[in-house]
PDB file of C-alpha atoms in Angstrom:
ATOM      1  CA  MET A   9     -17.041 -15.662  -2.440  1.00 95.00           C
ATOM      2  CA  ARG A  10     -15.027 -16.879  -5.335  1.00 96.00           C
ATOM      3  CA  GLU A  11     -12.196 -19.330  -4.772  1.00 97.00           C
ATOM      4  CA  MET A  12      -9.014 -19.906  -7.187  1.00 98.00           C
ATOM      5  CA  PRO A  13      -6.550 -22.471  -6.393  1.00 98.00           C
ATOM      6  CA  ALA A  14      -2.757 -21.801  -6.620  1.00 98.00           C
ATOM      7  CA  PRO A  15      -2.762 -18.253  -7.908  1.00 98.00           C
ATOM      8  CA  PHE A  16       0.428 -16.588  -8.932  1.00 98.00           C
ATOM      9  CA  LEU A  17       1.520 -13.625  -6.811  1.00 98.00           C
ATOM     10  CA  ALA A  18       3.698 -11.951  -9.689  1.00 98.00           C
ATOM     11  CA  PRO A  19       0.766 -10.673 -11.813  1.00 97.00           C
ATOM     12  CA  ARG A  20      -1.103  -9.616  -8.712  1.00 97.00           C
ATOM     13  CA  THR A  21       1.535  -7.335  -7.493  1.00 97.00           C
ATOM     14  CA  THR A  22       3.114  -4.128  -8.865  1.00 96.00           C
ATOM     15  CA  LEU A  23       6.665  -5.406  -8.422  1.00 98.00           C
ATOM     16  CA  ARG A  24       5.699  -8.435 -10.609  1.00 98.00           C
ATOM     17  CA  VAL A  25       7.556 -11.068  -8.716  1.00 98.00           C
ATOM     18  CA  GLY A  26       6.466 -13.917  -6.421  1.00 97.00           C
ATOM     19  CA  GLY A  27       5.443 -17.470  -6.396  1.00 98.00           C
ATOM     20  CA  THR A  28       2.165 -19.376  -5.966  1.00 98.00           C
ATOM     21  CA  ALA A  29      -0.249 -19.144  -2.910  1.00 98.00           C
ATOM     22  CA  ILE A  30      -2.362 -21.904  -1.670  1.00 98.00           C
ATOM     23  CA  ALA A  31      -5.606 -20.292  -2.953  1.00 98.00           C
ATOM     24  CA  GLU A  32      -7.233 -16.946  -3.698  1.00 98.00           C
ATOM     25  CA  LEU A  33     -10.552 -16.035  -1.861  1.00 98.00           C
ATOM     26  CA  VAL A  34     -12.318 -13.111  -3.561  1.00 97.00           C
ATOM     27  CA  LEU A  35     -14.773 -11.183  -1.451  1.00 96.00           C
ATOM     28  CA  GLU A  36     -17.653 -10.030  -3.593  1.00 93.00           C
ATOM     29  CA  GLN A  37     -20.205  -9.160  -0.901  1.00 94.00           C
ATOM     30  CA  ARG A  38     -19.814  -7.865   2.751  1.00 92.00           C
ATOM     31  CA  GLU A  39     -21.295 -11.178   4.114  1.00 93.00           C
ATOM     32  CA  ASP A  40     -18.506 -13.387   2.408  1.00 96.00           C
ATOM     33  CA  VAL A  41     -16.442 -12.238   5.300  1.00 94.00           C
ATOM     34  CA  TYR A  42     -18.399 -14.480   7.734  1.00 94.00           C
ATOM     35  CA  LEU A  43     -17.424 -17.527   5.600  1.00 96.00           C
ATOM     36  CA  LEU A  44     -13.626 -16.764   6.028  1.00 95.00           C
ATOM     37  CA  PRO A  45     -12.865 -18.632   9.345  1.00 94.00           C
ATOM     38  CA  ASP A  46     -14.066 -21.805   8.152  1.00 96.00           C
ATOM     39  CA  LYS A  47     -12.590 -21.421   4.673  1.00 96.00           C
ATOM     40  CA  LEU A  48      -9.181 -20.508   5.984  1.00 95.00           C
ATOM     41  CA  LYS A  49      -9.252 -23.350   8.605  1.00 95.00           C
ATOM     42  CA  ALA A  50      -9.938 -25.705   5.831  1.00 97.00           C
ATOM     43  CA  LEU A  51      -7.419 -24.431   3.344  1.00 97.00           C
ATOM     44  CA  GLY A  52      -4.594 -23.818   5.983  1.00 94.00           C
ATOM     45  CA  GLY A  53      -1.793 -21.302   5.553  1.00 91.00           C
ATOM     46  CA  THR A  54      -1.423 -17.767   6.480  1.00 93.00           C
ATOM     47  CA  PRO A  55      -3.991 -15.218   5.232  1.00 94.00           C
ATOM     48  CA  LEU A  56      -2.781 -12.246   3.180  1.00 95.00           C
ATOM     49  CA  VAL A  57      -5.032  -9.357   2.365  1.00 95.00           C
ATOM     50  CA  LEU A  58      -4.285  -8.092  -1.115  1.00 94.00           C
ATOM     51  CA  GLY A  59      -5.591  -5.234  -2.899  1.00 91.00           C
ATOM     52  CA  ALA A  60      -3.880  -3.796  -6.047  1.00 91.00           C
ATOM     53  CA  GLY A  61      -0.638  -5.337  -4.956  1.00 93.00           C
ATOM     54  CA  SER A  62       1.460  -2.301  -4.170  1.00 91.00           C
ATOM     55  CA  ASN A  63       4.022  -2.382  -1.269  1.00 92.00           C
ATOM     56  CA  ILE A  64       4.198  -6.059  -1.549  1.00 95.00           C
ATOM     57  CA  LEU A  65       7.475  -8.227  -2.234  1.00 97.00           C
ATOM     58  CA  ALA A  66       6.341 -11.840  -2.472  1.00 97.00           C
ATOM     59  CA  GLN A  67       8.932 -14.634  -2.122  1.00 97.00           C
ATOM     60  CA  ASP A  68       9.463 -17.145  -4.998  1.00 98.00           C
ATOM     61  CA  GLY A  69       8.314 -20.632  -5.011  1.00 97.00           C
ATOM     62  CA  GLU A  70       5.315 -22.255  -3.394  1.00 97.00           C
ATOM     63  CA  LEU A  71       4.141 -19.905  -0.438  1.00 97.00           C
ATOM     64  CA  PRO A  72       1.895 -21.046   2.484  1.00 96.00           C
ATOM     65  CA  LEU A  73      -0.368 -17.916   1.931  1.00 97.00           C
ATOM     66  CA  VAL A  74      -4.129 -17.679   1.217  1.00 97.00           C
ATOM     67  CA  LEU A  75      -4.845 -14.321  -0.619  1.00 97.00           C
ATOM     68  CA  ILE A  76      -7.913 -12.465   0.612  1.00 97.00           C
ATOM     69  CA  ARG A  77      -9.169  -9.994  -2.094  1.00 96.00           C
ATOM     70  CA  PRO A  78     -11.742  -7.546  -0.989  1.00 94.00           C
ATOM     71  CA  PHE A  79     -13.375  -6.686  -4.456  1.00 93.00           C
ATOM     72  CA  PHE A  80     -15.417  -3.911  -3.240  1.00 95.00           C
ATOM     73  CA  TYR A  81     -15.549  -1.169  -5.837  1.00 95.00           C
ATOM     74  CA  ASP A  82     -18.609   0.809  -4.550  1.00 95.00           C
ATOM     75  CA  GLY A  83     -18.072   4.707  -4.841  1.00 95.00           C
ATOM     76  CA  PRO A  84     -16.554   7.163  -4.582  1.00 98.00           C
ATOM     77  CA  GLU A  85     -19.582   8.872  -3.357  1.00 98.00           C
ATOM     78  CA  ILE A  86     -20.635  11.867  -1.173  1.00 98.00           C
ATOM     79  CA  ALA A  87     -21.835  10.328   2.188  1.00 97.00           C
ATOM     80  CA  GLY A  88     -23.029  13.387   3.955  1.00 97.00           C
ATOM     81  CA  GLU A  89     -21.470  16.055   6.038  1.00 97.00           C
ATOM     82  CA  ALA A  90     -19.893  16.147   9.617  1.00 96.00           C
ATOM     83  CA  ASP A  91     -17.864  18.655  11.670  1.00 93.00           C
ATOM     84  CA  GLY A  92     -17.775  21.072   8.855  1.00 95.00           C
ATOM     85  CA  LYS A  93     -16.363  18.411   6.365  1.00 97.00           C
ATOM     86  CA  ILE A  94     -17.949  16.729   3.288  1.00 98.00           C
ATOM     87  CA  LEU A  95     -17.762  12.991   3.551  1.00 99.00           C
ATOM     88  CA  VAL A  96     -16.611  10.934   0.796  1.00 99.00           C
ATOM     89  CA  ARG A  97     -17.174   7.023   1.042  1.00 98.00           C
ATOM     90  CA  ALA A  98     -15.131   4.462  -1.236  1.00 98.00           C
ATOM     91  CA  GLY A  99     -15.043   0.793  -1.158  1.00 97.00           C
ATOM     92  CA  ALA A 100     -11.550  -0.888  -0.382  1.00 96.00           C
ATOM     93  CA  GLY A 101     -11.152  -1.957  -4.073  1.00 95.00           C
ATOM     94  CA  VAL A 102     -11.476   1.544  -5.473  1.00 97.00           C
ATOM     95  CA  PRO A 103      -8.300   2.511  -7.027  1.00 96.00           C
ATOM     96  CA  MET A 104      -6.641   5.613  -5.382  1.00 96.00           C
ATOM     97  CA  ALA A 105      -6.517   7.344  -8.813  1.00 96.00           C
ATOM     98  CA  ARG A 106     -10.299   7.181  -9.175  1.00 98.00           C
ATOM     99  CA  LEU A 107     -10.814   8.458  -5.693  1.00 98.00           C
ATOM    100  CA  LEU A 108      -8.636  11.468  -6.442  1.00 98.00           C
ATOM    101  CA  ARG A 109     -10.372  12.197  -9.864  1.00 98.00           C
ATOM    102  CA  PHE A 110     -13.488  12.184  -7.966  1.00 98.00           C
ATOM    103  CA  CYS A 111     -12.287  14.588  -5.397  1.00 98.00           C
ATOM    104  CA  SER A 112     -10.833  16.986  -8.067  1.00 97.00           C
ATOM    105  CA  ALA A 113     -14.164  16.903 -10.066  1.00 97.00           C
ATOM    106  CA  SER A 114     -16.237  17.599  -6.835  1.00 98.00           C
ATOM    107  CA  GLY A 115     -14.034  20.481  -5.561  1.00 98.00           C
ATOM    108  CA  LEU A 116     -13.071  18.587  -2.383  1.00 98.00           C
ATOM    109  CA  SER A 117      -9.493  19.047  -0.941  1.00 98.00           C
ATOM    110  CA  GLY A 118      -7.331  17.025   1.431  1.00 97.00           C
ATOM    111  CA  LEU A 119      -5.879  14.112  -0.551  1.00 97.00           C
ATOM    112  CA  GLU A 120      -4.090  16.134  -3.143  1.00 97.00           C
ATOM    113  CA  GLY A 121      -0.656  14.855  -1.889  1.00 95.00           C
ATOM    114  CA  LEU A 122      -1.610  11.363  -2.552  1.00 96.00           C
ATOM    115  CA  VAL A 123      -1.754  11.841  -6.284  1.00 95.00           C
ATOM    116  CA  GLY A 124       0.499   9.217  -8.120  1.00 90.00           C
ATOM    117  CA  ILE A 125       0.438   6.664  -5.355  1.00 88.00           C
ATOM    118  CA  PRO A 126      -0.523   3.247  -6.703  1.00 85.00           C
ATOM    119  CA  GLY A 127      -3.017   0.775  -5.336  1.00 88.00           C
ATOM    120  CA  SER A 128      -6.332   0.844  -3.743  1.00 95.00           C
ATOM    121  CA  VAL A 129      -8.277   2.529  -0.953  1.00 97.00           C
ATOM    122  CA  GLY A 130      -8.004  -0.288   1.250  1.00 96.00           C
ATOM    123  CA  GLY A 131      -4.283  -0.799   0.756  1.00 93.00           C
ATOM    124  CA  ALA A 132      -3.652   2.966   1.375  1.00 95.00           C
ATOM    125  CA  VAL A 133      -5.750   3.012   4.438  1.00 96.00           C
ATOM    126  CA  ALA A 134      -4.090  -0.057   5.765  1.00 94.00           C
ATOM    127  CA  MET A 135      -0.560   1.281   5.621  1.00 92.00           C
ATOM    128  CA  ASN A 136      -1.327   4.803   5.970  1.00 94.00           C
ATOM    129  CA  ALA A 137       0.179   5.732   2.507  1.00 92.00           C
ATOM    130  CA  GLY A 138       1.552   9.157   2.296  1.00 89.00           C
ATOM    131  CA  SER A 139       3.293  11.580   0.016  1.00 89.00           C
ATOM    132  CA  HIS A 140       4.006  15.404  -0.302  1.00 85.00           C
ATOM    133  CA  GLY A 141       3.139  16.030   3.488  1.00 87.00           C
ATOM    134  CA  THR A 142      -0.196  14.230   3.192  1.00 92.00           C
ATOM    135  CA  GLU A 143      -1.005  10.995   5.250  1.00 93.00           C
ATOM    136  CA  THR A 144      -4.071   8.890   4.157  1.00 96.00           C
ATOM    137  CA  CYS A 145      -5.240   8.422   7.798  1.00 94.00           C
ATOM    138  CA  LYS A 146      -5.185  12.053   8.784  1.00 94.00           C
ATOM    139  CA  ASN A 147      -8.212  12.510   6.420  1.00 96.00           C
ATOM    140  CA  ILE A 148     -10.271   9.504   7.708  1.00 97.00           C
ATOM    141  CA  HIS A 149     -13.678   9.978   9.304  1.00 98.00           C
ATOM    142  CA  SER A 150     -14.393   6.330   9.790  1.00 98.00           C
ATOM    143  CA  VAL A 151     -13.459   2.891   8.334  1.00 98.00           C
ATOM    144  CA  GLN A 152     -15.327  -0.238   7.904  1.00 97.00           C
ATOM    145  CA  VAL A 153     -13.362  -3.185   8.759  1.00 96.00           C
ATOM    146  CA  VAL A 154     -13.393  -7.013   9.691  1.00 94.00           C
ATOM    147  CA  ILE A 155     -11.749  -7.449  12.958  1.00 91.00           C
ATOM    148  CA  ASP A 156     -12.149 -10.570  15.335  1.00 87.00           C
ATOM    149  CA  ASN A 157     -14.537 -11.936  12.557  1.00 87.00           C
ATOM    150  CA  THR A 158     -16.970  -9.105  12.998  1.00 92.00           C
ATOM    151  CA  ILE A 159     -17.720  -5.924  10.751  1.00 95.00           C
ATOM    152  CA  GLU A 160     -17.079  -2.796  12.515  1.00 95.00           C
ATOM    153  CA  ARG A 161     -17.401   0.764  11.691  1.00 96.00           C
ATOM    154  CA  ILE A 162     -14.255   2.393  13.554  1.00 96.00           C
ATOM    155  CA  SER A 163     -14.254   6.184  14.010  1.00 95.00           C
ATOM    156  CA  ALA A 164     -10.914   8.311  13.328  1.00 94.00           C
ATOM    157  CA  SER A 165     -10.559   8.821  16.919  1.00 92.00           C
ATOM    158  CA  ALA A 166     -10.188   5.124  17.589  1.00 92.00           C
ATOM    159  CA  LEU A 167      -7.336   4.566  15.021  1.00 93.00           C
ATOM    160  CA  GLN A 168      -3.747   4.310  16.038  1.00 93.00           C
ATOM    161  CA  TYR A 169      -1.649   5.379  13.055  1.00 93.00           C
ATOM    162  CA  GLY A 170       1.865   6.540  12.380  1.00 90.00           C
ATOM    163  CA  TYR A 171       4.426   6.706   9.653  1.00 86.00           C
ATOM    164  CA  ARG A 172       3.246   4.073   7.240  1.00 86.00           C
ATOM    165  CA  THR A 173       1.410   1.968   9.817  1.00 89.00           C
ATOM    166  CA  LEU A 174      -2.098   1.594  11.053  1.00 94.00           C
ATOM    167  CA  SER A 175      -3.371  -0.262  14.021  1.00 92.00           C
ATOM    168  CA  ILE A 176      -6.959  -1.000  15.224  1.00 90.00           C
ATOM    169  CA  ASN A 177      -7.441  -2.038  18.752  1.00 81.00           C
ATOM    170  CA  GLY A 178      -3.702  -2.568  18.951  1.00 80.00           C
ATOM    171  CA  LYS A 179      -3.703  -5.099  15.954  1.00 78.00           C
ATOM    172  CA  LYS A 180      -1.615  -4.273  12.928  1.00 80.00           C
ATOM    173  CA  ASN A 181      -2.146  -6.415   9.723  1.00 76.00           C
ATOM    174  CA  ASP A 182      -4.966  -8.395  11.538  1.00 85.00           C
ATOM    175  CA  PHE A 183      -8.004  -6.748  10.027  1.00 93.00           C
ATOM    176  CA  ILE A 184      -9.566  -6.296   6.577  1.00 95.00           C
ATOM    177  CA  VAL A 185     -10.541  -2.805   5.269  1.00 96.00           C
ATOM    178  CA  LEU A 186     -13.827  -2.836   3.582  1.00 97.00           C
ATOM    179  CA  GLU A 187     -14.493   0.800   2.921  1.00 97.00           C
ATOM    180  CA  ALA A 188     -13.232   4.111   4.075  1.00 98.00           C
ATOM    181  CA  THR A 189     -14.948   7.429   4.640  1.00 99.00           C
ATOM    182  CA  PHE A 190     -12.998  10.601   4.193  1.00 99.00           C
ATOM    183  CA  GLY A 191     -13.713  14.043   5.787  1.00 98.00           C
ATOM    184  CA  LEU A 192     -12.695  16.717   3.134  1.00 98.00           C
ATOM    185  CA  THR A 193     -13.064  20.413   2.678  1.00 98.00           C
ATOM    186  CA  VAL A 194     -14.618  22.404  -0.143  1.00 98.00           C
ATOM    187  CA  ALA A 195     -12.240  24.267  -2.326  1.00 98.00           C
ATOM    188  CA  GLU A 196     -11.888  25.639  -5.854  1.00 97.00           C
ATOM    189  CA  ARG A 197     -11.776  22.762  -8.414  1.00 97.00           C
ATOM    190  CA  ASP A 198      -9.013  24.514 -10.418  1.00 97.00           C
ATOM    191  CA  GLY A 199      -6.774  24.934  -7.349  1.00 97.00           C
ATOM    192  CA  ILE A 200      -7.178  21.325  -6.544  1.00 98.00           C
ATOM    193  CA  CYS A 201      -6.532  20.134 -10.112  1.00 97.00           C
ATOM    194  CA  ASN A 202      -3.510  22.511 -10.360  1.00 97.00           C
ATOM    195  CA  CYS A 203      -2.132  21.117  -6.985  1.00 97.00           C
ATOM    196  CA  MET A 204      -2.496  17.376  -8.009  1.00 97.00           C
ATOM    197  CA  ARG A 205      -0.780  18.121 -11.427  1.00 96.00           C
ATOM    198  CA  HIS A 206       2.066  19.945  -9.607  1.00 96.00           C
ATOM    199  CA  ASN A 207       2.459  17.029  -7.220  1.00 95.00           C
ATOM    200  CA  PHE A 208       2.203  14.467 -10.003  1.00 94.00           C
ATOM    201  CA  PHE A 209       4.838  15.958 -12.269  1.00 94.00           C
ATOM    202  CA  LYS A 210       7.010  16.543  -9.219  1.00 92.00           C
ATOM    203  CA  LYS A 211       6.728  12.870  -8.228  1.00 91.00           C
ATOM    204  CA  LYS A 212       7.395  11.798 -12.020  1.00 91.00           C
ATOM    205  CA  SER A 213      10.536  13.707 -12.200  1.00 92.00           C
ATOM    206  CA  LYS A 214      11.963  12.081  -9.183  1.00 92.00           C
ATOM    207  CA  GLN A 215      10.315   8.594  -8.919  1.00 92.00           C
ATOM    208  CA  PRO A 216      10.105   5.689 -11.408  1.00 93.00           C
ATOM    209  CA  VAL A 217       6.174   6.023 -11.408  1.00 90.00           C
ATOM    210  CA  THR A 218       5.738   3.912 -14.602  1.00 90.00           C
ATOM    211  CA  ALA A 219       8.035   1.130 -13.834  1.00 95.00           C
ATOM    212  CA  TRP A 220       7.421  -2.285 -12.093  1.00 97.00           C
ATOM    213  CA  SER A 221       7.967  -1.221  -8.562  1.00 96.00           C
ATOM    214  CA  ALA A 222       6.652  -1.732  -5.059  1.00 91.00           C
ATOM    215  CA  GLY A 223       7.279   1.941  -4.239  1.00 90.00           C
ATOM    216  CA  CYS A 224       9.801   2.941  -1.434  1.00 93.00           C
ATOM    217  CA  VAL A 225      11.150  -0.168   0.001  1.00 96.00           C
ATOM    218  CA  PHE A 226      12.652   1.222   3.188  1.00 97.00           C
ATOM    219  CA  LYS A 227      11.174   3.520   5.687  1.00 94.00           C
ATOM    220  CA  ASN A 228      13.061   7.014   6.330  1.00 94.00           C
ATOM    221  CA  PRO A 229      14.924   6.718   9.707  1.00 95.00           C
ATOM    222  CA  SER A 230      13.556  10.099  10.559  1.00 92.00           C
ATOM    223  CA  PRO A 231      11.702  13.025   9.008  1.00 87.00           C
ATOM    224  CA  GLU A 232      15.281  14.827   8.572  1.00 91.00           C
ATOM    225  CA  MET A 233      16.952  11.696   7.222  1.00 94.00           C
ATOM    226  CA  SER A 234      15.732   9.766   4.076  1.00 96.00           C
ATOM    227  CA  ALA A 235      16.405   6.210   3.198  1.00 97.00           C
ATOM    228  CA  GLY A 236      16.921   7.284  -0.313  1.00 97.00           C
ATOM    229  CA  ARG A 237      19.753   9.852   0.585  1.00 97.00           C
ATOM    230  CA  LEU A 238      21.592   7.084   2.566  1.00 98.00           C
ATOM    231  CA  LEU A 239      21.203   4.331  -0.277  1.00 98.00           C
ATOM    232  CA  ASP A 240      22.458   6.970  -2.517  1.00 98.00           C
ATOM    233  CA  GLU A 241      25.523   8.019  -0.556  1.00 98.00           C
ATOM    234  CA  ALA A 242      26.227   4.260   0.001  1.00 98.00           C
ATOM    235  CA  GLY A 243      26.430   3.728  -3.728  1.00 98.00           C
ATOM    236  CA  PHE A 244      23.213   1.926  -4.378  1.00 98.00           C
ATOM    237  CA  LYS A 245      21.430   4.215  -6.848  1.00 98.00           C
ATOM    238  CA  GLY A 246      21.240   2.437 -10.081  1.00 98.00           C
ATOM    239  CA  ARG A 247      22.651  -0.810  -8.418  1.00 98.00           C
ATOM    240  CA  LYS A 248      21.403  -3.991 -10.104  1.00 98.00           C
ATOM    241  CA  LEU A 249      21.230  -7.786  -9.407  1.00 98.00           C
ATOM    242  CA  GLY A 250      19.413 -10.394 -11.417  1.00 97.00           C
ATOM    243  CA  GLY A 251      16.898  -8.152 -13.197  1.00 98.00           C
ATOM    244  CA  MET A 252      16.221  -6.108 -10.197  1.00 98.00           C
ATOM    245  CA  ALA A 253      17.681  -2.651  -9.557  1.00 98.00           C
ATOM    246  CA  PHE A 254      17.511   0.449  -7.371  1.00 98.00           C
ATOM    247  CA  SER A 255      16.087   3.146  -9.670  1.00 97.00           C
ATOM    248  CA  THR A 256      18.482   5.861 -11.108  1.00 97.00           C
ATOM    249  CA  LEU A 257      15.902   8.400 -10.268  1.00 96.00           C
ATOM    250  CA  HIS A 258      15.437   7.538  -6.577  1.00 96.00           C
ATOM    251  CA  ALA A 259      17.595   5.196  -4.841  1.00 97.00           C
ATOM    252  CA  ASN A 260      14.813   3.870  -2.394  1.00 98.00           C
ATOM    253  CA  PHE A 261      12.611   2.567  -5.247  1.00 97.00           C
ATOM    254  CA  LEU A 262      13.463  -1.134  -6.203  1.00 97.00           C
ATOM    255  CA  ILE A 263      12.447  -1.919  -9.681  1.00 98.00           C
ATOM    256  CA  ASN A 264      11.777  -5.161 -11.748  1.00 98.00           C
ATOM    257  CA  GLU A 265      13.600  -4.534 -15.098  1.00 98.00           C
ATOM    258  CA  GLY A 266      11.599  -7.191 -16.737  1.00 96.00           C
ATOM    259  CA  LYS A 267      12.945 -10.719 -15.503  1.00 95.00           C
ATOM    260  CA  GLY A 268      13.540 -10.117 -11.954  1.00 98.00           C
ATOM    261  CA  SER A 269      12.914 -12.454  -9.073  1.00 98.00           C
ATOM    262  CA  ALA A 270      12.125 -12.159  -5.341  1.00 98.00           C
ATOM    263  CA  THR A 271      15.265 -14.019  -4.632  1.00 97.00           C
ATOM    264  CA  ALA A 272      17.415 -11.256  -6.453  1.00 98.00           C
ATOM    265  CA  ALA A 273      15.312  -8.595  -4.851  1.00 98.00           C
ATOM    266  CA  LEU A 274      15.976  -9.887  -1.281  1.00 97.00           C
ATOM    267  CA  ALA A 275      19.540 -10.368  -1.815  1.00 98.00           C
ATOM    268  CA  LEU A 276      19.867  -6.858  -3.179  1.00 98.00           C
ATOM    269  CA  LEU A 277      17.882  -5.420  -0.196  1.00 98.00           C
ATOM    270  CA  GLN A 278      20.028  -7.258   2.227  1.00 97.00           C
ATOM    271  CA  GLU A 279      23.142  -6.113   0.518  1.00 98.00           C
ATOM    272  CA  ALA A 280      21.862  -2.487   0.694  1.00 98.00           C
ATOM    273  CA  ARG A 281      21.070  -2.675   4.439  1.00 98.00           C
ATOM    274  CA  GLU A 282      24.383  -4.107   5.399  1.00 98.00           C
ATOM    275  CA  ALA A 283      26.247  -1.328   3.401  1.00 98.00           C
ATOM    276  CA  VAL A 284      24.020   1.445   5.070  1.00 98.00           C
ATOM    277  CA  LEU A 285      24.621  -0.175   8.486  1.00 98.00           C
ATOM    278  CA  GLN A 286      28.279  -0.510   8.035  1.00 98.00           C
ATOM    279  CA  ARG A 287      28.774   3.094   6.710  1.00 98.00           C
ATOM    280  CA  PHE A 288      26.230   4.946   8.870  1.00 98.00           C
ATOM    281  CA  GLY A 289      25.436   2.700  11.733  1.00 98.00           C
ATOM    282  CA  ILE A 290      21.672   2.859  10.653  1.00 98.00           C
ATOM    283  CA  ALA A 291      19.781  -0.253  10.356  1.00 98.00           C
ATOM    284  CA  LEU A 292      17.073   0.433   7.651  1.00 98.00           C
ATOM    285  CA  GLU A 293      13.576  -0.863   8.341  1.00 95.00           C
ATOM    286  CA  PRO A 294      11.668  -2.453   5.281  1.00 95.00           C
ATOM    287  CA  GLU A 295       8.769  -0.262   4.211  1.00 93.00           C
ATOM    288  CA  VAL A 296       7.777  -2.755   1.600  1.00 94.00           C
ATOM    289  CA  ARG A 297       5.802  -5.754   2.985  1.00 94.00           C
ATOM    290  CA  ILE A 298       7.891  -9.003   2.504  1.00 96.00           C
ATOM    291  CA  VAL A 299       5.700 -12.032   2.495  1.00 95.00           C
ATOM    292  CA  PRO A 300       6.201 -14.438   4.076  1.00 89.00           C
ATOM    293  CA  CYS A 301       8.497 -12.166   6.283  1.00 72.00           C
ATOM    294  CA  LEU A 302      12.214 -12.859   6.080  1.00 55.00           C
ATOM    295  CA  LEU A 303      14.004  -9.430   6.940  1.00 52.00           C
ATOM    296  CA  PRO A 304      13.744  -8.262  10.722  1.00 48.00           C
TER     297      PRO A 304
END
């Protein structure tokens, strides 16, 4: 385990905002997890598992957080076969883009809809990331996690997941993903590649995929009603405040234009929520994880 005092959150998140945490603990081998309880007790503060830093809005200033970084980059690799599916295993730190390239090259289908999603395997599993009708957890065969200070392998049948959420044994955000094993089907490589290419360019045409962004900031109220449409109709597409802005491509994407701050981001989010509530009577729920949490 490596320890770094007072790490800055901004360069560790895709939104590029945030102050300093108490410390950063980098897990380099599975056994490091057994050192965490004593280390966290000594440091104080609230643990925050951080992968590639997408879907995170960290507040400004000195934060009572201890960052836990699972730097497990093993895989992707074929791990066998079960129930007619080919198993692909990847460590929590593996970038989603690398996993998808492996699947495409190997002729394995199931994750094509996740192309263009930033972040790592661990983060995608922990929040059940999804796009183009695909959810990460629907393709899970098993996950290796730390829960209750013990390393366990949890089968897909024991996972409780929903829209952008995952719970294990009734616990949400109270576990650390170490690796995930996906169950995928064999398909033509050209077909998989073409599907990924189509999905990526479709996403690129409608979302600011190259901007400093945490992704969608609010959950869709229902499958039939998108947060982006509500924000657009409330006049927030392109709305700016203090270096932060709702994208002109997609109103549900908050972007940092270069010199934004978490304070400005939170003020803009609250302004948007109040406007949508007043106009439509709908209370938007944050999809981005605000740390420490402020918005209900």
